Amino acid sequence: MARQAVKEADVSFGELTDKNIGLLRKLNGALYPVIYQDKFYKDVLTYGEWAQYVYMRDVLIGAYCCRMEGNREDGVKLYILTIGVLEPYRRLGIGDRMLTYILAKVSAQFEIKEVYLHVQLGNDAALAFYQKQDFCVDSVVPDYYKNIEPTGATLLRKSVNQP
């Protein structure tokens, strides 16, 4: 039986703060095979609207963390570090809603010309998810990950705010 998408009103976004950053640590531990170091969590606190929790009916179910890179002269890019939803809440359209939310923020900031990310080789579901959102495969990066198998990653890019 197909899972029914949740209503837009049921999904909300919330701020990461130094008081609740421990929740992100626990969430990431449940979502990813990578163990993020303390520096990641310290840096994420400086990303403002580009790093937020995702709630469904006030229950924490996911998060996204993105980083602005570059400058106006060379081109501003947004790097998606993480975007994830806990397993029981997947295939309900929440990931789509998260990415749409991020891309809407990007479209309001005309200096951002590209959004990009890495997907671990073998994560075909994630690869298909981003390709469905018009991300294009740029290259395969061997040995991108250091302590997990497979170590390679697919680099995906999406041009935005182009004339």
Coordinates of N, CA and C in Angstrom, one line a residue, residues 8-107:
E8 N 1.1 19.9 4.0 CA 2.1 21.0 4.2 C 2.0 21.6 5.6
A9 N 0.8 21.8 6.1 CA 0.7 22.4 7.4 C 1.3 21.5 8.6
D10 N 1.4 20.2 8.3 CA 2.0 19.3 9.3 C 3.5 19.4 9.4
V11 N 4.1 20.0 8.5 CA 5.6 20.1 8.5 C 6.0 21.5 8.8
S12 N 7.0 21.6 9.7 CA 7.5 22.9 10.1 C 9.0 22.8 10.3
F13 N 9.6 24.0 10.3 CA 11.1 24.1 10.4 C 11.4 24.9 11.6
G14 N 12.5 24.5 12.3 CA 12.9 25.2 13.5 C 14.4 25.4 13.6
E15 N 14.8 26.4 14.4 CA 16.2 26.9 14.5 C 17.0 25.9 15.3
L16 N 18.3 25.8 14.9 CA 19.3 25.1 15.6 C 20.0 26.2 16.6
T17 N 20.1 25.8 17.8 CA 20.7 26.7 18.8 C 21.8 26.0 19.6
D18 N 22.6 26.7 20.3 CA 23.6 26.0 21.2 C 22.9 25.2 22.3
K19 N 21.6 25.5 22.6 CA 20.9 24.7 23.6 C 20.3 23.4 23.1
N20 N 20.0 23.4 21.7 CA 19.4 22.2 21.2 C 20.3 21.4 20.2
I21 N 21.6 21.8 20.0 CA 22.5 21.2 19.0 C 22.7 19.7 19.3
G22 N 22.6 19.3 20.6 CA 22.7 17.9 20.9 C 21.7 17.0 20.2
L23 N 20.5 17.6 19.9 CA 19.5 16.8 19.2 C 20.0 16.5 17.8
L24 N 20.7 17.5 17.2 CA 21.3 17.2 15.8 C 22.3 16.1 15.8
R25 N 23.1 16.1 16.9 CA 24.1 15.0 17.0 C 23.4 13.7 17.1
K26 N 22.3 13.6 17.9 CA 21.6 12.3 18.0 C 20.9 11.9 16.7
L27 N 20.3 12.9 16.1 CA 19.6 12.7 14.8 C 20.6 12.2 13.7
N28 N 21.8 12.9 13.6 CA 22.8 12.5 12.6 C 23.3 11.1 12.9
G29 N 23.4 10.7 14.1 CA 23.8 9.4 14.5 C 22.9 8.3 14.0
A30 N 21.6 8.7 14.0 CA 20.6 7.8 13.5 C 20.4 7.8 12.0
L31 N 20.8 8.9 11.3 CA 20.6 9.0 9.9 C 21.8 8.6 9.0
Y32 N 23.0 8.8 9.5 CA 24.2 8.7 8.6 C 25.2 7.8 9.2
P33 N 26.0 7.1 8.3 CA 27.1 6.3 8.7 C 28.3 7.1 9.1
V34 N 28.3 8.4 8.8 CA 29.4 9.2 9.1 C 29.3 9.8 10.5
I35 N 30.4 9.8 11.3 CA 30.4 10.5 12.6 C 31.0 11.9 12.4
Y36 N 30.1 12.9 12.6 CA 30.5 14.2 12.5 C 31.3 14.7 13.8
Q37 N 32.4 15.4 13.5 CA 33.2 15.9 14.6 C 32.6 17.2 15.3
D38 N 33.1 17.6 16.4 CA 32.6 18.7 17.1 C 32.6 20.0 16.3
K39 N 33.6 20.1 15.4 CA 33.7 21.3 14.5 C 32.5 21.4 13.6
F40 N 32.0 20.3 13.1 CA 30.8 20.4 12.3 C 29.7 21.0 13.0
Y41 N 29.4 20.6 14.3 CA 28.3 21.1 15.1 C 28.5 22.6 15.5
K42 N 29.8 23.0 15.7 CA 30.1 24.4 16.0 C 29.8 25.2 14.8
D43 N 30.3 24.8 13.6 CA 30.1 25.5 12.4 C 28.6 25.6 12.0
V44 N 27.9 24.6 12.2 CA 26.5 24.6 11.8 C 25.7 25.6 12.5
L45 N 26.1 25.9 13.7 CA 25.4 27.0 14.5 C 25.6 28.4 13.9
T46 N 26.5 28.5 13.0 CA 26.7 29.8 12.3 C 26.0 29.9 11.0
Y47 N 25.3 28.9 10.5 CA 24.7 28.9 9.2 C 23.3 29.5 9.2
G48 N 22.7 29.8 10.3 CA 21.4 30.5 10.4 C 20.4 29.7 9.7
E49 N 19.6 30.3 8.8 CA 18.5 29.7 8.1 C 18.9 28.5 7.2
W50 N 20.2 28.3 7.0 CA 20.7 27.3 6.1 C 20.9 26.0 6.9
A51 N 20.6 26.0 8.1 CA 20.6 24.7 9.0 C 19.4 24.8 9.9
Q52 N 18.5 23.8 9.7 CA 17.3 23.8 10.5 C 16.8 22.4 10.8
Y53 N 16.1 22.3 11.9 CA 15.3 21.1 12.2 C 14.1 21.0 11.4
V54 N 13.6 19.8 11.2 CA 12.3 19.6 10.5 C 11.4 18.8 11.5
Y55 N 10.2 19.3 11.6 CA 9.2 18.7 12.5 C 8.0 18.3 11.8
M56 N 7.3 17.2 12.2 CA 6.0 16.9 11.7 C 5.1 16.9 12.9
R57 N 4.1 17.8 12.9 CA 3.2 17.9 14.1 C 4.0 18.0 15.4
D58 N 5.0 18.8 15.4 CA 5.8 19.1 16.6 C 6.7 18.0 17.0
V59 N 6.9 17.0 16.2 CA 7.8 15.9 16.5 C 9.1 16.1 15.6
L60 N 10.3 16.1 16.2 CA 11.5 16.2 15.4 C 11.7 15.0 14.6
I61 N 11.8 15.2 13.2 CA 11.9 14.0 12.3 C 13.1 14.1 11.4
G62 N 13.7 15.3 11.3 CA 14.8 15.4 10.4 C 15.5 16.8 10.6
A63 N 16.4 17.0 9.6 CA 17.2 18.2 9.6 C 17.9 18.4 8.3
Y64 N 18.2 19.6 8.0 CA 19.1 19.9 6.9 C 20.2 20.9 7.3
C65 N 21.4 20.7 6.8 CA 22.5 21.6 7.0 C 23.2 22.0 5.7
C66 N 23.2 23.3 5.4 CA 23.8 23.7 4.2 C 24.8 24.9 4.5
R67 N 25.8 25.0 3.6 CA 26.8 26.0 3.8 C 27.0 26.9 2.6
M68 N 27.0 28.2 2.8 CA 27.3 29.1 1.7 C 28.8 29.1 1.4
E69 N 29.2 29.1 0.1 CA 30.6 29.1 -0.2 C 30.8 30.1 -1.4
G70 N 32.0 30.6 -1.4 CA 32.4 31.5 -2.5 C 32.0 33.0 -2.2
N71 N 32.1 33.8 -3.3 CA 31.8 35.2 -3.2 C 31.1 35.7 -4.5
R72 N 30.7 36.9 -4.5 CA 29.9 37.4 -5.6 C 30.8 37.5 -6.9
E73 N 32.1 37.8 -6.7 CA 32.9 37.9 -7.9 C 33.2 36.5 -8.6
D74 N 33.4 35.5 -7.8 CA 33.7 34.2 -8.3 C 32.5 33.3 -8.4
G75 N 31.4 33.7 -7.8 CA 30.1 32.9 -7.8 C 29.9 32.3 -6.4
V76 N 28.7 32.5 -5.9 CA 28.2 32.0 -4.6 C 27.5 30.6 -4.9
K77 N 27.9 29.6 -4.1 CA 27.3 28.3 -4.2 C 26.7 27.9 -2.8
L78 N 25.8 27.1 -2.8 CA 25.3 26.5 -1.6 C 25.6 25.0 -1.6
Y79 N 26.3 24.6 -0.6 CA 26.7 23.1 -0.4 C 25.7 22.5 0.6
I80 N 25.0 21.4 0.2 CA 24.2 20.7 1.1 C 25.0 19.7 1.8
L81 N 25.3 19.9 3.1 CA 26.1 19.0 3.9 C 25.3 17.8 4.2
T82 N 24.1 18.0 4.8 CA 23.2 16.9 5.2 C 21.8 17.3 4.9
I83 N 21.0 16.3 4.6 CA 19.5 16.5 4.5 C 18.9 15.1 4.8
G84 N 18.2 15.0 5.8 CA 17.7 13.6 6.2 C 16.4 13.6 7.0
V85 N 15.7 12.5 6.8 CA 14.5 12.3 7.6 C 14.5 10.9 8.2
L86 N 14.1 10.8 9.4 CA 14.1 9.5 10.1 C 13.3 8.5 9.3
E87 N 13.7 7.2 9.4 CA 13.1 6.2 8.6 C 11.6 6.1 8.6
P88 N 11.0 6.1 9.8 CA 9.5 6.0 9.8 C 8.8 7.1 9.1
Y89 N 9.4 8.2 8.8 CA 8.8 9.4 8.1 C 9.2 9.5 6.7
R90 N 9.9 8.6 6.2 CA 10.4 8.6 4.8 C 9.2 8.2 3.8
R91 N 9.3 8.6 2.6 CA 8.4 8.3 1.5 C 7.0 8.9 1.8
L92 N 7.0 10.0 2.6 CA 5.8 10.8 2.8 C 5.8 12.2 2.2
G93 N 6.9 12.4 1.4 CA 7.0 13.7 0.7 C 7.8 14.7 1.5
I94 N 8.3 14.4 2.7 CA 8.9 15.3 3.6 C 10.3 15.7 3.0
G95 N 11.0 14.8 2.4 CA 12.3 15.1 1.8 C 12.1 16.1 0.7
D96 N 11.1 15.8 -0.2 CA 10.8 16.8 -1.2 C 10.5 18.1 -0.7
R97 N 9.7 18.2 0.4 CA 9.3 19.5 1.0 C 10.6 20.2 1.5
M98 N 11.5 19.4 2.1 CA 12.7 20.0 2.7 C 13.5 20.6 1.5
L99 N 13.7 19.9 0.5 CA 14.6 20.4 -0.6 C 13.9 21.5 -1.3
T100 N 12.6 21.5 -1.5 CA 11.8 22.6 -2.1 C 12.0 23.8 -1.2
Y101 N 11.9 23.7 0.1 CA 12.1 24.8 1.0 C 13.5 25.4 0.9
I102 N 14.5 24.6 0.8 CA 15.9 25.1 0.6 C 16.0 25.8 -0.7
L103 N 15.5 25.2 -1.8 CA 15.6 25.8 -3.1 C 14.8 27.1 -3.2
A104 N 13.7 27.2 -2.5 CA 12.9 28.5 -2.5 C 13.8 29.6 -1.8
K105 N 14.5 29.2 -0.8 CA 15.4 30.2 -0.1 C 16.5 30.6 -1.1
V106 N 17.0 29.6 -1.8 CA 18.1 29.9 -2.8 C 17.6 30.9 -3.9
S107 N 16.4 30.6 -4.4 CA 15.9 31.5 -5.5 C 15.6 32.9 -5.0

